[in-house]
CSV table of C-alpha atoms in Angstrom, one decimal:
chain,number,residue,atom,x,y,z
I,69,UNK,CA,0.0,0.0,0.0
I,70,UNK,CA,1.4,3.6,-1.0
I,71,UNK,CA,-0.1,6.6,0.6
I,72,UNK,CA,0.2,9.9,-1.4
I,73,UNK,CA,2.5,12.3,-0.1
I,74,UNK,CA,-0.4,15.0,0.4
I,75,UNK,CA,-2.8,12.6,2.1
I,76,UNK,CA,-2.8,13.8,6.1
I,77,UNK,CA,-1.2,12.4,9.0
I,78,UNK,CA,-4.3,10.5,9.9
I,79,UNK,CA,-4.7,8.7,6.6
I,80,UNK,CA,-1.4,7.5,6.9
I,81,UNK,CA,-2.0,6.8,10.3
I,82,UNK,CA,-5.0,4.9,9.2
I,83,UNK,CA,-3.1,3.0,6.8
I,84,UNK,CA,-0.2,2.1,9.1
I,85,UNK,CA,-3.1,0.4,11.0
I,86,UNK,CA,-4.5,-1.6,8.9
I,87,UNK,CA,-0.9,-3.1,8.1
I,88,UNK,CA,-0.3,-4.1,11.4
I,89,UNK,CA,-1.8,-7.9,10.6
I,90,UNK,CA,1.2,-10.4,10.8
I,91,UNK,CA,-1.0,-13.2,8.4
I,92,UNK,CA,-1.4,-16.7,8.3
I,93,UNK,CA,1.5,-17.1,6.1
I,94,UNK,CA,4.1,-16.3,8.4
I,95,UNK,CA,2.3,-19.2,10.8
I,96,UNK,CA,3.6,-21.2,7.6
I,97,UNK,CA,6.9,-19.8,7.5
I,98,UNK,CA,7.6,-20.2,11.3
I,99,UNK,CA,6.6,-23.8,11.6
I,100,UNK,CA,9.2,-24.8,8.3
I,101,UNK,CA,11.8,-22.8,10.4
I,102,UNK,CA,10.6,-24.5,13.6
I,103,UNK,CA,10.9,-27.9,12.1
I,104,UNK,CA,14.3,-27.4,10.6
I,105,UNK,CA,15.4,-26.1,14.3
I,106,UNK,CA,16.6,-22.4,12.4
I,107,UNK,CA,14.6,-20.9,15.6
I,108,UNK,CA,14.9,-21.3,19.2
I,109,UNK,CA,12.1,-22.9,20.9
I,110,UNK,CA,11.6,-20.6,23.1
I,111,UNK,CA,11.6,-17.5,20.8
I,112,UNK,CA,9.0,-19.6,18.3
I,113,UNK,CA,6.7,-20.0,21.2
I,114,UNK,CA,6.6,-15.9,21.4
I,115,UNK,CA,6.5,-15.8,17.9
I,116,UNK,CA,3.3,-17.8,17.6
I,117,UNK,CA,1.5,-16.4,20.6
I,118,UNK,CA,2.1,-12.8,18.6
I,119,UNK,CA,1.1,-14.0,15.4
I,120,UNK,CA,-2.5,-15.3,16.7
I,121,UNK,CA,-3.0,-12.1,19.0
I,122,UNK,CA,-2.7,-10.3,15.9
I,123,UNK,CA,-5.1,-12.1,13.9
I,124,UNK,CA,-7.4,-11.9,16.1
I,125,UNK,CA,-7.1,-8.0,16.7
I,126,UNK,CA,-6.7,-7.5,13.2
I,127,UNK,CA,-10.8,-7.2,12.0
I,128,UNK,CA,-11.3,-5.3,15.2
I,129,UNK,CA,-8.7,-2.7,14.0
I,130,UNK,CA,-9.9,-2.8,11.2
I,131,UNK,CA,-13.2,-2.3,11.9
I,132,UNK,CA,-13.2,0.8,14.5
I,133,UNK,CA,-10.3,2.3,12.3
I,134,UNK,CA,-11.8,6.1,11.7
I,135,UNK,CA,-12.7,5.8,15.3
I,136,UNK,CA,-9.3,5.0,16.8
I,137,UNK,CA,-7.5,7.2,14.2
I,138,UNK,CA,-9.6,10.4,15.6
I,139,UNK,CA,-8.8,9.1,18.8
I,140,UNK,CA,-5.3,9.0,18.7
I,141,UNK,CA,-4.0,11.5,15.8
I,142,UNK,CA,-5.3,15.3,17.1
I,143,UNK,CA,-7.3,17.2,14.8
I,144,UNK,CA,-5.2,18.5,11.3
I,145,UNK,CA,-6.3,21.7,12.6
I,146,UNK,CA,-3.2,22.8,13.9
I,147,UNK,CA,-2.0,22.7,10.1
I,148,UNK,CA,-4.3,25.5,8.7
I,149,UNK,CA,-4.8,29.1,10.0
I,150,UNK,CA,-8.1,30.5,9.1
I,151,UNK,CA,-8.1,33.5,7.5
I,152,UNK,CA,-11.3,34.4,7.3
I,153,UNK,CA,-12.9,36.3,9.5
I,154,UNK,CA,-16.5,36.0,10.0
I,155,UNK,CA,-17.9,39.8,10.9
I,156,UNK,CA,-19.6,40.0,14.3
I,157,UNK,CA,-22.8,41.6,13.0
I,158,UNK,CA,-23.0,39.5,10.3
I,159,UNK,CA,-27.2,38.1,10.5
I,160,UNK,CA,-29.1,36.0,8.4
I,161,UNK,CA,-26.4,34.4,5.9
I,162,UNK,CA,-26.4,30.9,5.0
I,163,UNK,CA,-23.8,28.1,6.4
I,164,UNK,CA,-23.2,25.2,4.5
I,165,UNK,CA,-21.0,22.3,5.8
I,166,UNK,CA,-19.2,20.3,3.6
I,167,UNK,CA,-17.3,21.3,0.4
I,168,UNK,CA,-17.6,18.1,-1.8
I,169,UNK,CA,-19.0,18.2,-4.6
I,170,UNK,CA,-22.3,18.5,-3.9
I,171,UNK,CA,-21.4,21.6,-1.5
I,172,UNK,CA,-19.4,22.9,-4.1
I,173,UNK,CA,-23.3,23.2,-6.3
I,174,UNK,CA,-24.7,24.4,-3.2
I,175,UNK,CA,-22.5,26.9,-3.2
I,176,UNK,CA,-22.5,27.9,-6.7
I,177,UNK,CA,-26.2,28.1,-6.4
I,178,UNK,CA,-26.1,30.1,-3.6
I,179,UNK,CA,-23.7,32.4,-5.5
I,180,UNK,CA,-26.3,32.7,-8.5
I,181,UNK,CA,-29.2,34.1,-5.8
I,182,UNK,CA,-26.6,37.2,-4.5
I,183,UNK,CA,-27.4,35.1,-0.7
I,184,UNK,CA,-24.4,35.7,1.9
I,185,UNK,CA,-22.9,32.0,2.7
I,186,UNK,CA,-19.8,30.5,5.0
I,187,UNK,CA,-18.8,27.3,4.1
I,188,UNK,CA,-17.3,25.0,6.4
I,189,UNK,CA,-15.0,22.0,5.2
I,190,UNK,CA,-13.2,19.5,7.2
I,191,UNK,CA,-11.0,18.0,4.5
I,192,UNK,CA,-7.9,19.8,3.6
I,193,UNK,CA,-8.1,19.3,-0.2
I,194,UNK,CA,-11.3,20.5,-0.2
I,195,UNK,CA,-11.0,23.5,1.7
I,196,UNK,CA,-7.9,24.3,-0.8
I,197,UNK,CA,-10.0,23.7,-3.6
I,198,UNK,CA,-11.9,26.2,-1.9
I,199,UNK,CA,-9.7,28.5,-1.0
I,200,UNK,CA,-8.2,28.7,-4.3
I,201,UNK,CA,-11.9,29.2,-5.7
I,202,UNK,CA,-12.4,32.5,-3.3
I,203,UNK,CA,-15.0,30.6,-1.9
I,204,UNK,CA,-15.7,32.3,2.0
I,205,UNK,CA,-14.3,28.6,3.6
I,206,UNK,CA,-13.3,27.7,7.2
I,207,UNK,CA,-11.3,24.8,8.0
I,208,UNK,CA,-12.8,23.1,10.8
I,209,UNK,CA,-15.0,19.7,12.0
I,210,UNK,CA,-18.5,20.9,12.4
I,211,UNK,CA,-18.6,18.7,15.5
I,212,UNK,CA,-17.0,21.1,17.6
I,213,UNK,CA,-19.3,24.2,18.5
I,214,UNK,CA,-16.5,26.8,18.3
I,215,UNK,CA,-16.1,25.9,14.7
I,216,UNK,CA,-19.9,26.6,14.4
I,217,UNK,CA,-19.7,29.4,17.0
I,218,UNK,CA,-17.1,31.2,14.8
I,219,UNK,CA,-19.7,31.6,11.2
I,220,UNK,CA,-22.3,32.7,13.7
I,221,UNK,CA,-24.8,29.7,13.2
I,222,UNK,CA,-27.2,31.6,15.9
I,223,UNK,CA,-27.8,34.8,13.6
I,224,UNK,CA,-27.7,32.3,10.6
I,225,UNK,CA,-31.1,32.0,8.5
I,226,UNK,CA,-30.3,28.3,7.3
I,227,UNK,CA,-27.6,25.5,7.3
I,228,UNK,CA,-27.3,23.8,4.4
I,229,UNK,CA,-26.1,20.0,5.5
I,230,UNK,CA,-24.3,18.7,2.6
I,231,UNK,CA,-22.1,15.9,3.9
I,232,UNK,CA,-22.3,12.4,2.8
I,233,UNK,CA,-20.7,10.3,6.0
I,234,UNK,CA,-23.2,8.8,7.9
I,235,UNK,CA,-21.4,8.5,11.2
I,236,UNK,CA,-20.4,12.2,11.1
I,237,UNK,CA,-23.6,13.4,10.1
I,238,UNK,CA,-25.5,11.7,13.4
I,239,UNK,CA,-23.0,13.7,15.4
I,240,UNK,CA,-23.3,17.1,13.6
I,241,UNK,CA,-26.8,16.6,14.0
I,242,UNK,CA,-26.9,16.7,17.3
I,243,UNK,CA,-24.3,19.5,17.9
I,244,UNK,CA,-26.4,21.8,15.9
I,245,UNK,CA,-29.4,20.6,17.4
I,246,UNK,CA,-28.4,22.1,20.9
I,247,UNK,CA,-27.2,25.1,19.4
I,248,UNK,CA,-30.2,25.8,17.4
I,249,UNK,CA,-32.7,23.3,17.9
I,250,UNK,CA,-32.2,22.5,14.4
I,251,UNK,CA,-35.1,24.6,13.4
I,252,UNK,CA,-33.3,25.8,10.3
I,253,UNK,CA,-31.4,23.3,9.6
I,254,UNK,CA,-31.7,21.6,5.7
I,255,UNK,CA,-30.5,18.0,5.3
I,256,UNK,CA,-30.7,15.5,2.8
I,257,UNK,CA,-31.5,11.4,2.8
I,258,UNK,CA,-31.3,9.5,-0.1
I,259,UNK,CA,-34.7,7.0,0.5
I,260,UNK,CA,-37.8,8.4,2.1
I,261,UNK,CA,-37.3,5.2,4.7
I,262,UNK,CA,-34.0,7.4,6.1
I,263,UNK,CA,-36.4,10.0,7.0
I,264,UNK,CA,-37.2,8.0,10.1
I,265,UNK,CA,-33.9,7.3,11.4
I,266,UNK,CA,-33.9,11.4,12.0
I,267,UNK,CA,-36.7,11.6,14.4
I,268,UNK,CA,-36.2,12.8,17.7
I,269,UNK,CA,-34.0,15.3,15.9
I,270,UNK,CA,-36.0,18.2,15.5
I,271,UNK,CA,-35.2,18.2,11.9
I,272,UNK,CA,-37.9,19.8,9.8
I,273,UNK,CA,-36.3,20.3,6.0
I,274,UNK,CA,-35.7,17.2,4.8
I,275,UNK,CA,-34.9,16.8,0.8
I,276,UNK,CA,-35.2,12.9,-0.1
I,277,UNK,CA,-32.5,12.9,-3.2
I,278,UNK,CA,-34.8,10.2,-5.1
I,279,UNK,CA,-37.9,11.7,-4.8
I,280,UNK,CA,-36.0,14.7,-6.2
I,281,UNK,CA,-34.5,13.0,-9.1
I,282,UNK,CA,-37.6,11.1,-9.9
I,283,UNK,CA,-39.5,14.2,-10.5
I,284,UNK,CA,-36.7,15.9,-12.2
I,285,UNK,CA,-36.2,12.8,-14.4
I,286,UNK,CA,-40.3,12.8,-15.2
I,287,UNK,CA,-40.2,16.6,-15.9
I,288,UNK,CA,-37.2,15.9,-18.4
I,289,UNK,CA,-40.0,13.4,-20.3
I,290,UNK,CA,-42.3,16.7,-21.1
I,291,UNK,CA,-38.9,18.9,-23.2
I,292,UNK,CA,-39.1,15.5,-25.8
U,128,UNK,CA,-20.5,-17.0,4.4
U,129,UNK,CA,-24.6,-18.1,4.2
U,130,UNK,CA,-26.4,-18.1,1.4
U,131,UNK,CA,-30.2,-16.8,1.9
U,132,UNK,CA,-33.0,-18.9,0.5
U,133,UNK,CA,-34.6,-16.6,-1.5
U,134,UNK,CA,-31.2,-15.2,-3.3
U,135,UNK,CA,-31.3,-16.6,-7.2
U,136,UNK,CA,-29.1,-18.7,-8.6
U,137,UNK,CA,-26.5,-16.9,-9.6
U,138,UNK,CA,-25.8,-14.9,-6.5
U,139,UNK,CA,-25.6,-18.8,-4.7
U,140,UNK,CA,-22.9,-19.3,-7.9
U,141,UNK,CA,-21.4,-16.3,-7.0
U,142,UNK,CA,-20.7,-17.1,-3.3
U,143,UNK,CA,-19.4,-20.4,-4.0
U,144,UNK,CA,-16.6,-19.0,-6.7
U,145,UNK,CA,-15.6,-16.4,-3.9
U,146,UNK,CA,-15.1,-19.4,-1.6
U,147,UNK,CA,-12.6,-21.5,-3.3
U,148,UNK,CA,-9.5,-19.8,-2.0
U,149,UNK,CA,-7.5,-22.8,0.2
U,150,UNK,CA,-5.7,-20.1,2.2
U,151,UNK,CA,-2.7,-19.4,3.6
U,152,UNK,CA,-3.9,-21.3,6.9
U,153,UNK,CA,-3.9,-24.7,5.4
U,154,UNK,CA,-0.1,-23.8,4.0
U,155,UNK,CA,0.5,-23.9,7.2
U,156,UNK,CA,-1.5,-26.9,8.3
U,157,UNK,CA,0.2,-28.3,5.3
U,158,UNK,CA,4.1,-28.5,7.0
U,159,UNK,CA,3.1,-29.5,10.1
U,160,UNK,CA,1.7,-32.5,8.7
U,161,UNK,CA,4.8,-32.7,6.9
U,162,UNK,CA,7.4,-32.5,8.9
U,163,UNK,CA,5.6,-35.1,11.1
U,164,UNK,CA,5.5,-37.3,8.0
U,165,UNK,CA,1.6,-38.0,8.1
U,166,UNK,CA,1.6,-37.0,4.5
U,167,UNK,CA,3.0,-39.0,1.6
U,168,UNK,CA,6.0,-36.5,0.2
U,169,UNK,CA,3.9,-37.1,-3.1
U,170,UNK,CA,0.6,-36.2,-2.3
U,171,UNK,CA,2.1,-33.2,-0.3
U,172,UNK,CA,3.7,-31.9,-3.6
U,173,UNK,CA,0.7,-32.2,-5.2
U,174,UNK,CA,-1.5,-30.4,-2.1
U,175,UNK,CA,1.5,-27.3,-2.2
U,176,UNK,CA,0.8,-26.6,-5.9
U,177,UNK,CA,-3.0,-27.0,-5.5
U,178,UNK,CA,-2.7,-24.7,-2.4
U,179,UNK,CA,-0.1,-22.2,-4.6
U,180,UNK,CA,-2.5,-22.1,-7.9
U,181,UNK,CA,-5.7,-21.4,-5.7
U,182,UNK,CA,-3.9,-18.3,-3.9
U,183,UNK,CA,-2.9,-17.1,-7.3
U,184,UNK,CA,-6.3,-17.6,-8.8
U,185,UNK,CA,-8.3,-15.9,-6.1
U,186,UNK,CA,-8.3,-12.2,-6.9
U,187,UNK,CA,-8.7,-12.7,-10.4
U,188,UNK,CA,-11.7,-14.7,-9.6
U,189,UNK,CA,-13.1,-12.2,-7.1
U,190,UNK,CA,-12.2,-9.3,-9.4
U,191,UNK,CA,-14.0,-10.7,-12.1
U,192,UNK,CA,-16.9,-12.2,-10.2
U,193,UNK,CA,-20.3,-10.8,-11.9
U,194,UNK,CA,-18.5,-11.1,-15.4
U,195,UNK,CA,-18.4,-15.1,-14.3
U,196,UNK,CA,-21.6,-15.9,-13.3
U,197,UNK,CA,-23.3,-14.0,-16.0
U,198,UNK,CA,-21.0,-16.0,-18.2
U,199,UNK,CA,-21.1,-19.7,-16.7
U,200,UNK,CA,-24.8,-19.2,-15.4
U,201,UNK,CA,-27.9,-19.0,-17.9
U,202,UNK,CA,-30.3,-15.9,-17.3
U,203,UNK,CA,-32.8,-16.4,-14.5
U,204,UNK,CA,-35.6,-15.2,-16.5
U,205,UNK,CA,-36.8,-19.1,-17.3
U,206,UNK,CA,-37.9,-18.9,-13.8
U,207,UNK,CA,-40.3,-16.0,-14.3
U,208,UNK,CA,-43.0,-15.9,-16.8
U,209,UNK,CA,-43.9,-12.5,-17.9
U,210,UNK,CA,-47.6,-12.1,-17.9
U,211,UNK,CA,-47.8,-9.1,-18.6
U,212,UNK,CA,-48.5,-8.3,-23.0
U,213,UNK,CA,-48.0,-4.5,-24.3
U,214,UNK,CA,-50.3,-3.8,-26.9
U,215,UNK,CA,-49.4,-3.9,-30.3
U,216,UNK,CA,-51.5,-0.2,-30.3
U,217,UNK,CA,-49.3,1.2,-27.3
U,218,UNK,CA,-48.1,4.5,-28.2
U,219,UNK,CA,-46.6,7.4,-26.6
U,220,UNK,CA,-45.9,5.7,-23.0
U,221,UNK,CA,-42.9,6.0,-20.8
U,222,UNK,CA,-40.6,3.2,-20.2
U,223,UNK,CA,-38.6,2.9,-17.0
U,224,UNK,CA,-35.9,0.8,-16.7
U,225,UNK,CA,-35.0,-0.3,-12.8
U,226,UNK,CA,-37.7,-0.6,-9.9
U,227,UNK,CA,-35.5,0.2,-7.0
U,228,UNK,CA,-36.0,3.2,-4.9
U,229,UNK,CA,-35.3,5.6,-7.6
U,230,UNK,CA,-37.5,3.5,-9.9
U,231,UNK,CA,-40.0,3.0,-7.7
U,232,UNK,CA,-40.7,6.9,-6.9
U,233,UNK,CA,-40.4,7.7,-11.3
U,234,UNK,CA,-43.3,5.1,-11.3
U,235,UNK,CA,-45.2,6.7,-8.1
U,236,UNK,CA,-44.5,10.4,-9.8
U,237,UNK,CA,-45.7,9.2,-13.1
U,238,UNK,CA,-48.9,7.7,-11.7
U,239,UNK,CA,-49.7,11.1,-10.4
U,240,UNK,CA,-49.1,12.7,-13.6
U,241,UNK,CA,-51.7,9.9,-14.8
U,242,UNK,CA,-48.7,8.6,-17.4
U,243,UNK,CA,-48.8,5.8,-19.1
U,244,UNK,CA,-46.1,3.5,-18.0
U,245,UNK,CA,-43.9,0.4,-18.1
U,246,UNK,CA,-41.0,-0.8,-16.2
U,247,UNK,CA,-38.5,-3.5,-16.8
U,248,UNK,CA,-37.0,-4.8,-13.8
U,249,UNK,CA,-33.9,-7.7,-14.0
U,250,UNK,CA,-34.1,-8.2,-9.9
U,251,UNK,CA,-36.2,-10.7,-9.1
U,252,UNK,CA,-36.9,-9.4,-5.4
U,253,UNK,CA,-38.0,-6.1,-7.0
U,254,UNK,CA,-40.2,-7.6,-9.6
U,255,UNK,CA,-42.1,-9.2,-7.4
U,256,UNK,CA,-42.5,-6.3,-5.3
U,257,UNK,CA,-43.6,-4.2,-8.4
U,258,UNK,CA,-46.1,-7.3,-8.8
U,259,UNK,CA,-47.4,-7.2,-5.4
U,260,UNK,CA,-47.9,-3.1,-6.5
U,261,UNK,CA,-49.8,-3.5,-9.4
U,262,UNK,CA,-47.5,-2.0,-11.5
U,263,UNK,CA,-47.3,-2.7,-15.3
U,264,UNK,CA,-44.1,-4.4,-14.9
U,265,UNK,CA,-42.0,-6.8,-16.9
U,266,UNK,CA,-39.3,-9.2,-15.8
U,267,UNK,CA,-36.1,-9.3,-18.2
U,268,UNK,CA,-32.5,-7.7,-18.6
U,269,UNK,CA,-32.7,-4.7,-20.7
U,270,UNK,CA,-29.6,-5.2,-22.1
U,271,UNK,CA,-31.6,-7.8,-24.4
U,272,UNK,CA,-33.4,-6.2,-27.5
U,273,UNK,CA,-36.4,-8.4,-27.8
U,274,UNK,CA,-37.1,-7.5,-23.7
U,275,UNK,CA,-36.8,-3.5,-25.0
U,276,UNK,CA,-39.1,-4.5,-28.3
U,277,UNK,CA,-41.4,-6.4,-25.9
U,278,UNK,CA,-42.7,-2.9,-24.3
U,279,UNK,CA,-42.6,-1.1,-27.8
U,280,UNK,CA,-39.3,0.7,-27.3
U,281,UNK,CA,-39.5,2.5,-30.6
U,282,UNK,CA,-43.1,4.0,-29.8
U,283,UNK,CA,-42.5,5.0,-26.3
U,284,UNK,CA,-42.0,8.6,-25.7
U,285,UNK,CA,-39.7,8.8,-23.5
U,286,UNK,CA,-37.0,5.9,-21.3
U,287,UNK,CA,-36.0,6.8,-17.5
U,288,UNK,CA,-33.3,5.3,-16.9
U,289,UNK,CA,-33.0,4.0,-13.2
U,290,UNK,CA,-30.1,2.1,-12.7
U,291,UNK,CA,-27.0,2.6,-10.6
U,292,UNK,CA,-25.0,-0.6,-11.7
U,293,UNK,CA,-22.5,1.6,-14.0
U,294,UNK,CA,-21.0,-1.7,-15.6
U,295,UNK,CA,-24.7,-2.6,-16.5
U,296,UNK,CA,-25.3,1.2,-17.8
U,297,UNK,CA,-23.0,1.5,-20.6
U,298,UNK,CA,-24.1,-1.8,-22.0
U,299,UNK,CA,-28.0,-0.8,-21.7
U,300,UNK,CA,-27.3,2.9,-23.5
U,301,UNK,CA,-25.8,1.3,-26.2
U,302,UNK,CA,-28.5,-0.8,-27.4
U,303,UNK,CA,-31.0,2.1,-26.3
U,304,UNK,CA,-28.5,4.1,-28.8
U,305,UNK,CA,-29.1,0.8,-31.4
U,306,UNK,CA,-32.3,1.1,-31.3
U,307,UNK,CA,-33.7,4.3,-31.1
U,308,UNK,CA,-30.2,6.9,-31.6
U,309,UNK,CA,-31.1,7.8,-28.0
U,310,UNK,CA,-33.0,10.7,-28.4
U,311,UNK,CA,-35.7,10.0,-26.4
U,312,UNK,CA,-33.6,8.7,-23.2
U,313,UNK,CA,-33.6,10.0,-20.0
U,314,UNK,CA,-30.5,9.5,-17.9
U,315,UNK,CA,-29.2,11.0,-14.7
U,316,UNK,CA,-25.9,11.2,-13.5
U,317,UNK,CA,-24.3,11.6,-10.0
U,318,UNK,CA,-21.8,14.4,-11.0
U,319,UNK,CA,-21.4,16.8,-13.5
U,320,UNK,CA,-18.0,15.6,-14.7
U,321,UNK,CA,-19.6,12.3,-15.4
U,322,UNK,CA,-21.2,14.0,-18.5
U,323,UNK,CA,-18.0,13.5,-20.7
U,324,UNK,CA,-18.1,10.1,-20.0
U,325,UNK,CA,-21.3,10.0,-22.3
U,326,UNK,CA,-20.2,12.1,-25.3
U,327,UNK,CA,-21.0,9.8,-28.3
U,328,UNK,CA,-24.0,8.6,-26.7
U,329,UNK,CA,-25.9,10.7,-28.2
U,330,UNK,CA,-27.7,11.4,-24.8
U,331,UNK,CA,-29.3,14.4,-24.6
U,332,UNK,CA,-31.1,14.8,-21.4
U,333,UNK,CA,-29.5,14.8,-18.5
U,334,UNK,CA,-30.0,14.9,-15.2
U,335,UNK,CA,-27.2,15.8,-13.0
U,336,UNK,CA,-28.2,14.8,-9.0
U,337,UNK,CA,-25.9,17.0,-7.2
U,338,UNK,CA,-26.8,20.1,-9.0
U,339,UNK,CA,-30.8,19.2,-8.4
U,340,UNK,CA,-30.4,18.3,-5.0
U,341,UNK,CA,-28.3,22.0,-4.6
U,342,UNK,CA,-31.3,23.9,-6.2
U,343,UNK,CA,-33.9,21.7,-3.9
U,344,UNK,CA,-32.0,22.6,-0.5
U,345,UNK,CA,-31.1,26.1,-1.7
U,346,UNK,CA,-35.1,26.4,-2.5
U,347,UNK,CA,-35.8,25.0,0.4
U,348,UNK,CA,-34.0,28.1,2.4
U,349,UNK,CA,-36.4,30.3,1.5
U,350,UNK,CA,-39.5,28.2,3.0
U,351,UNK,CA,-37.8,29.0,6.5
């Protein structure tokens, strides 16, 4: 496995994880050497003991990687310093989290209307794309409230949530919902069954992406 | 690795190919044996290159799984017989390939626009759930021209397109493209970039998702 040299220190950290399996085949490769007495007995009983601790840890690793790579890296934070300043009076702009490339529409749409918008994006290579686009970006994880607390989400008139992880997006949720009792918060699901999974969330403006398309598709059958 | 009941044929085909790997673990199991002479030097040549041929074999057989099965194992339409008959007369309906969820809400959105409709569905799960519906739906891979020519493709007025298999895509526009030079199909696409990837399809209308779902949650900033 090669890791790019502008990936971030948790995505190599992530990587150097998920190598740490030892394998069955060096079980093979230590019993030949046993049997042809090229290892001390003593030594090859450590050896195997290690070997089966690791294949058993291995799917666990592998499993709660994300989790134990925010754990244990710090945030990339550090790397970036924000230049943008978000003013203090600023009232009734939009924030949209996420800078993918369905943020990146949202934000170009946004642009079309003449509507005020931050945009905040956790991944670097986004929020250089950004950056180098003049979009109004801050580099932060929308889990944190100071991240939020700096684009003024309280004077805000909407948040636009357009990011795609699932495990993030439960969290962010829920951040935003004590700030702002996600009143004006905008999300998106892709099935109208996901709508469920959100209850107890306060969340009010839902767009279900197929029910979008499927009109959009079925409009598209009346320009023939 | 279990196999559910009600999974067709060639998914049960499909499991079994990604099971024949031997493993590194039986290498293993393997010299032990040996070097405690319960195997024949002979058969334990023969068990090694066995062993070495299967571990070589494996990711090409996993990479190249679907192309496989759809190769070794016959179509499972035999199983199905379509009762549904599109009259000769049918004119000026929609055809909508694929009754998953996006298919599933075309259909429902066409309904309300009192459409004529028919969809072909190649899953047999979702078949019978468009049976159990009441939809006008017809069983069969649309990458076949008699199952197209069996709902009148060259009268229809428009074709939605509501797939996500993109292997199974650029094989269904083609023959759409045979057939009918594609001017009446209906396609959408996740991003905009994915466009190019179409030129010489002669597709015309296009639905790009992320810049729909931009417009509905900018739109839907200004119910707040």
């Amino acid at each position: 496995t090669i890791v790019r040299i502008d990936d971030t220190k948790r995505v190599a950290f992530k990587t150097a994880l998920s190598l740490v399996q030892i394998g069955e085949f060096s079980l093979a490769i230590l019993e030949l050497s046993r049997s042809n007495h090229l290892i001390d007995p003593i030594y090859s009983q450590v050896l195997i003991v290690t070997i089966v601790i690791s294949m058993i840890l291995t799917p666990i690793v592998l499993k709660n990687l994300s989790g134990l790579a925010s754990k244990l890296i710090p945030e990339d934070s550090l790397m970036v310093c924000n230049t943008l300043q978000v003013d203090e009076d600023t009232k009734g702009h939009v924030i949209v989290l996420g800078y993918g490339n369905l943020g990146h529409e949202v934000a170009n749409e946004l642009k079309r209307d003449g509507k005020e918008y931050y945009i905040i994006e956790n991944n670097i290579k986004y929020y250089e794309e950004g950056k180098k686009n003049n979009e109004p970006i801050v580099f932060g994880n929308a889990v944190h409230k100071h991240i939020l607390e700096s684009v003024k989400i309280k004077r805000a008139s909407a948040i636009i949530v357009a990011i795609d992880n699932p495990e993030k997006l439960h969290l962010i949720w829920e951040v935003i919902d004590d700030l702002t009792k996600n009143i004006k918060t905008i999300v998106k699901v892709v099935k109208c069954e996901e709508k469920e999974a959100l209850d107890g969330l306060h969340l009010k403006h839902i767009i279900v992406q197929n029910s979008e398309i499927a009109k959009a598709l079925v409009k598209e059958t009346y320009t023939i």
